[in-house]
Amino acid sequence: MTIYSFSKMIMEWSGYIRGGKIINKGMYLEMKSISKDVRFALKKALPIMPGYVVMGIGFGVMMSDAGYSWWWSLLMCLCILGGSMQYAAVGILSGGASVITTAIITFTIHARLFIYSLSMLDRYKGMGKVKPYLIYGLVDETYSIVSSDGILPSTLNRKVFYAFVTFFDQLWWIIGCVAGGLLGPVIPFNTAGIDFAMTALFIVLFIEQFIGNRERRPALLGLGVTFVCLLIFGESVFLIPAMVIITGVLIVFRKKIKTEEGEV
């Protein structure tokens, strides 16, 4: 069943279509437009699926090896939704870490998401009831898609697009984690090298945004600052200082960049 046919079925149940005839034309056109936006969100979220499913399977297998049933993996996907933190949580649960230690580890791993959220303040304005879910579901890959304003159609319903990209990305992750939890006890699974799949995906998304946006200074700034921080702080701790510096510079010069971009 396609997304369009599913939307049509919903409209028939709701009384907007009866006997194949349109009863409420305005609502019908609105639902048809939403269906188009959902398909576009699915198109953008599909490249995330292979990496998320495979990484999720790896997490599910690790949970299974640690003695936790598949529904624990599902529960963590619904409550945490953080790939890196979920992987770390396997060791935390197995090792019996304290609440304070768990909180510190969680903050350290997910500190970058605080930086991400600052750049989404304007985009998530006026999102209504769906806003809490957008905030909850803002992970690395979702952020890379919803922040790419330069390559999104002007007619796109941003609220629908943001919500369904977040939903689809979470769905891919849930599928992988549950599959890993179910298959872990019966199928041996080697997770070596899986993490590079997400690195490759980020490179592709960066190139797509770089080509699609006229304003490329933020991207060049990000590359330069990240490289310098890598040399100064080392590969284990360079990410947070780099993101803090990048965010600070972009906040200071935000209005100037937007003004110059509008004049192009």
Short mmCIF file of C-alpha atoms in Angstrom, two decimals:
data_model
loop_
_atom_site.label_atom_id
_atom_site.label_comp_id
_atom_site.label_asym_id
_atom_site.label_seq_id
_atom_site.Cartn_x
_atom_site.Cartn_y
_atom_site.Cartn_z
CA MET A 1 0.00 0.00 0.00
CA THR A 2 1.42 3.39 -1.02
CA ILE A 3 1.33 6.49 1.18
CA TYR A 4 -1.17 8.08 -1.22
CA SER A 5 -3.56 5.11 -1.12
CA PHE A 6 -3.26 5.02 2.67
CA SER A 7 -4.13 8.74 2.84
CA LYS A 8 -7.08 8.14 0.50
CA MET A 9 -8.35 5.35 2.73
CA ILE A 10 -8.12 7.63 5.77
CA MET A 11 -10.09 10.33 3.93
CA GLU A 12 -12.80 7.80 3.04
CA TRP A 13 -13.05 6.73 6.68
CA SER A 14 -13.23 10.39 7.69
CA GLY A 15 -16.02 11.17 5.24
CA TYR A 16 -14.06 13.45 2.91
CA ILE A 17 -14.45 10.92 0.08
CA ARG A 18 -17.64 8.88 -0.30
CA GLY A 19 -18.30 6.39 -3.07
CA GLY A 20 -15.19 7.56 -4.88
CA LYS A 21 -16.48 11.16 -4.94
CA ILE A 22 -14.92 14.10 -3.12
CA ILE A 23 -17.24 15.48 -0.42
CA ASN A 24 -14.94 18.12 1.09
CA LYS A 25 -12.70 19.42 -1.71
CA GLY A 26 -10.67 21.75 0.51
CA MET A 27 -9.80 19.00 2.99
CA TYR A 28 -9.15 16.58 0.13
CA LEU A 29 -6.61 18.93 -1.47
CA GLU A 30 -5.00 19.53 1.90
CA MET A 31 -4.64 15.80 2.56
CA LYS A 32 -3.30 15.26 -0.96
CA SER A 33 -0.68 17.96 -0.35
CA ILE A 34 0.25 16.36 2.98
CA SER A 35 0.63 13.00 1.23
CA LYS A 36 3.07 14.62 -1.20
CA ASP A 37 5.08 16.13 1.67
CA VAL A 38 5.17 12.74 3.44
CA ARG A 39 6.51 11.08 0.29
CA PHE A 40 9.20 13.74 0.04
CA ALA A 41 10.13 13.16 3.70
CA LEU A 42 10.36 9.43 3.01
CA LYS A 43 12.61 10.09 0.00
CA LYS A 44 14.96 12.16 2.15
CA ALA A 45 14.92 9.65 5.04
CA LEU A 46 15.50 6.52 2.94
CA PRO A 47 19.30 7.01 2.66
CA ILE A 48 19.41 6.90 6.46
CA MET A 49 17.72 3.49 6.59
CA PRO A 50 20.61 1.13 5.67
CA GLY A 51 23.01 2.62 8.21
CA TYR A 52 20.41 2.86 10.95
CA VAL A 53 19.08 -0.67 10.44
CA VAL A 54 22.55 -2.23 10.42
CA MET A 55 23.74 -0.15 13.39
CA GLY A 56 20.49 -0.94 15.18
CA ILE A 57 20.98 -4.65 14.60
CA GLY A 58 24.43 -4.35 16.15
CA PHE A 59 22.92 -2.69 19.22
CA GLY A 60 20.19 -5.32 19.49
CA VAL A 61 22.78 -8.10 19.31
CA MET A 62 24.85 -6.42 22.04
CA MET A 63 21.76 -6.15 24.26
CA SER A 64 20.99 -9.79 23.61
CA ASP A 65 24.56 -10.83 24.45
CA ALA A 66 24.27 -8.85 27.69
CA GLY A 67 21.20 -10.90 28.64
CA TYR A 68 18.43 -8.43 27.76
CA SER A 69 15.38 -9.44 25.73
CA TRP A 70 14.40 -7.70 22.47
CA TRP A 71 11.72 -5.59 24.18
CA TRP A 72 14.43 -3.87 26.23
CA SER A 73 15.92 -2.68 22.94
CA LEU A 74 12.50 -1.44 21.84
CA LEU A 75 11.95 0.34 25.15
CA MET A 76 15.32 2.12 24.90
CA CYS A 77 14.54 3.21 21.32
CA LEU A 78 11.31 4.79 22.55
CA CYS A 79 12.72 6.40 25.71
CA ILE A 80 16.28 7.36 24.75
CA LEU A 81 16.52 7.46 20.94
CA GLY A 82 20.25 8.07 20.90
CA GLY A 83 22.48 5.63 19.05
CA SER A 84 25.74 6.49 20.83
CA MET A 85 24.09 6.61 24.24
CA GLN A 86 22.23 3.37 23.67
CA TYR A 87 25.48 1.61 22.84
CA ALA A 88 27.06 3.09 25.97
CA ALA A 89 23.99 2.09 28.00
CA VAL A 90 24.71 -1.60 27.39
CA GLY A 91 27.92 -1.32 29.41
CA ILE A 92 26.28 0.97 31.96
CA LEU A 93 23.47 -1.50 32.61
CA SER A 94 25.84 -4.47 32.72
CA GLY A 95 28.32 -2.70 34.99
CA GLY A 96 25.74 -1.31 37.41
CA ALA A 97 26.85 2.34 37.14
CA SER A 98 25.33 4.87 39.55
CA VAL A 99 22.72 7.41 38.55
CA ILE A 100 25.23 10.28 38.79
CA THR A 101 27.77 8.46 36.62
CA THR A 102 25.05 7.66 34.09
CA ALA A 103 23.94 11.31 34.00
CA ILE A 104 27.51 12.55 33.42
CA ILE A 105 28.12 10.03 30.64
CA THR A 106 24.80 10.91 29.01
CA PHE A 107 25.54 14.65 29.11
CA THR A 108 29.03 14.14 27.69
CA ILE A 109 27.85 11.96 24.82
CA HIS A 110 24.82 14.09 23.92
CA ALA A 111 26.26 17.56 24.54
CA ARG A 112 26.47 18.09 20.78
CA LEU A 113 22.67 17.88 20.56
CA PHE A 114 22.41 21.02 22.69
CA ILE A 115 24.46 22.81 20.04
CA TYR A 116 22.26 21.39 17.28
CA SER A 117 19.11 22.61 19.00
CA LEU A 118 20.27 26.22 19.03
CA SER A 119 20.30 26.33 15.24
CA MET A 120 16.78 24.86 15.13
CA LEU A 121 15.08 27.57 17.22
CA ASP A 122 13.75 29.46 14.19
CA ARG A 123 12.91 26.35 12.17
CA TYR A 124 10.84 24.81 14.98
CA LYS A 125 8.86 27.97 15.72
CA GLY A 126 5.12 27.54 15.32
CA MET A 127 5.29 23.74 15.12
CA GLY A 128 2.44 23.40 17.63
CA LYS A 129 1.74 20.04 19.26
CA VAL A 130 4.37 18.24 17.19
CA LYS A 131 7.21 20.40 18.54
CA PRO A 132 7.97 18.22 21.63
CA TYR A 133 8.38 15.19 19.37
CA LEU A 134 10.67 17.13 17.02
CA ILE A 135 12.85 18.13 19.97
CA TYR A 136 12.90 14.58 21.31
CA GLY A 137 13.77 13.11 17.90
CA LEU A 138 16.51 15.56 16.94
CA VAL A 139 19.45 13.21 16.37
CA ASP A 140 22.48 13.65 14.11
CA GLU A 141 21.04 12.26 10.90
CA THR A 142 17.65 13.92 11.32
CA TYR A 143 19.36 17.24 11.99
CA SER A 144 21.42 16.91 8.81
CA ILE A 145 18.20 16.62 6.78
CA VAL A 146 15.89 19.14 8.48
CA SER A 147 18.58 21.81 8.58
CA SER A 148 19.12 21.72 4.80
CA ASP A 149 16.85 24.66 3.97
CA GLY A 150 18.72 25.48 0.78
CA ILE A 151 17.66 22.27 -0.98
CA LEU A 152 14.03 22.05 0.18
CA PRO A 153 11.13 23.06 -2.12
CA SER A 154 9.53 26.41 -1.29
CA THR A 155 6.05 24.82 -1.41
CA LEU A 156 6.94 22.21 1.20
CA ASN A 157 4.89 22.05 4.40
CA ARG A 158 7.80 22.22 6.86
CA LYS A 159 5.73 20.97 9.79
CA VAL A 160 4.75 17.77 7.98
CA PHE A 161 8.24 17.32 6.55
CA TYR A 162 10.05 17.76 9.88
CA ALA A 163 7.62 15.45 11.69
CA PHE A 164 7.81 12.59 9.20
CA VAL A 165 11.57 12.76 8.67
CA THR A 166 11.90 12.43 12.45
CA PHE A 167 9.36 9.59 12.48
CA PHE A 168 10.95 7.65 9.62
CA ASP A 169 14.46 7.95 11.09
CA GLN A 170 13.21 6.67 14.43
CA LEU A 171 11.36 3.86 12.65
CA TRP A 172 14.53 2.68 10.86
CA TRP A 173 16.37 2.64 14.18
CA ILE A 174 13.58 0.73 15.94
CA ILE A 175 13.44 -1.87 13.15
CA GLY A 176 17.17 -2.49 13.39
CA CYS A 177 17.30 -2.66 17.19
CA VAL A 178 14.33 -5.02 17.50
CA ALA A 179 15.64 -7.21 14.65
CA GLY A 180 19.02 -7.43 16.37
CA GLY A 181 17.36 -8.34 19.66
CA LEU A 182 15.35 -11.09 17.99
CA LEU A 183 18.15 -12.45 15.79
CA GLY A 184 20.99 -12.05 18.29
CA PRO A 185 20.42 -15.34 20.13
CA VAL A 186 20.31 -17.40 16.94
CA ILE A 187 22.54 -15.66 14.36
CA PRO A 188 26.20 -14.66 14.99
CA PHE A 189 26.77 -11.06 13.92
CA ASN A 190 30.09 -9.26 13.42
CA THR A 191 29.70 -5.48 13.90
CA ALA A 192 33.28 -4.58 12.89
CA GLY A 193 33.36 -1.56 10.57
CA ILE A 194 29.64 -0.76 10.81
CA ASP A 195 30.30 2.65 12.36
CA PHE A 196 31.92 3.86 9.13
CA ALA A 197 28.56 3.53 7.33
CA MET A 198 27.25 6.55 9.27
CA THR A 199 30.48 8.51 8.63
CA ALA A 200 30.08 7.91 4.90
CA LEU A 201 26.43 8.98 5.11
CA PHE A 202 27.37 12.26 6.81
CA ILE A 203 29.92 12.97 4.08
CA VAL A 204 27.28 12.47 1.38
CA LEU A 205 24.76 14.68 3.22
CA PHE A 206 27.37 17.39 3.70
CA ILE A 207 28.28 17.37 0.00
CA GLU A 208 24.59 17.56 -0.97
CA GLN A 209 23.99 20.56 1.30
CA PHE A 210 27.23 22.24 0.21
CA ILE A 211 26.24 22.00 -3.45
CA GLY A 212 22.60 22.96 -2.85
CA ASN A 213 23.24 26.07 -0.71
CA ARG A 214 24.45 29.38 -2.12
CA GLU A 215 25.88 30.42 1.25
CA ARG A 216 28.87 28.14 1.86
CA ARG A 217 30.82 30.08 4.47
CA PRO A 218 29.25 28.24 7.46
CA ALA A 219 30.27 24.90 5.93
CA LEU A 220 33.83 26.10 5.27
CA LEU A 221 33.96 27.53 8.79
CA GLY A 222 32.88 24.17 10.18
CA LEU A 223 35.56 22.31 8.27
CA GLY A 224 38.30 24.76 9.26
CA VAL A 225 37.42 24.99 12.96
CA THR A 226 36.98 21.21 13.23
CA PHE A 227 40.40 20.57 11.68
CA VAL A 228 42.11 23.07 13.99
CA CYS A 229 40.39 21.64 17.08
CA LEU A 230 41.39 18.14 16.01
CA LEU A 231 45.04 19.23 15.93
CA ILE A 232 44.82 21.07 19.27
CA PHE A 233 42.59 18.82 21.39
CA GLY A 234 43.07 15.40 19.79
CA GLU A 235 40.54 13.02 18.28
CA SER A 236 38.97 11.96 21.59
CA VAL A 237 37.70 15.40 22.75
CA PHE A 238 37.82 17.73 19.73
CA LEU A 239 34.11 17.56 18.84
CA ILE A 240 32.55 19.60 21.66
CA PRO A 241 35.10 22.50 21.53
CA ALA A 242 34.72 22.63 17.76
CA MET A 243 30.93 22.79 17.94
CA VAL A 244 30.99 25.44 20.66
CA ILE A 245 33.32 27.65 18.59
CA ILE A 246 31.35 27.13 15.37
CA THR A 247 28.05 27.90 17.11
CA GLY A 248 29.49 31.02 18.77
CA VAL A 249 30.84 32.40 15.51
CA LEU A 250 27.60 31.69 13.64
CA ILE A 251 25.51 33.35 16.37
CA VAL A 252 27.68 36.48 16.25
CA PHE A 253 27.60 36.75 12.44
CA ARG A 254 24.15 35.25 11.93
CA LYS A 255 22.35 38.43 10.90
CA LYS A 256 25.15 39.48 8.57
CA ILE A 257 25.20 36.12 6.79
CA LYS A 258 21.40 36.09 6.42
CA THR A 259 21.39 39.64 5.05
CA GLU A 260 24.13 38.95 2.52
CA GLU A 261 22.48 35.67 1.52
CA GLY A 262 19.21 37.48 0.83
CA GLU A 263 21.00 39.95 -1.46
CA VAL A 264 22.51 37.20 -3.63
#
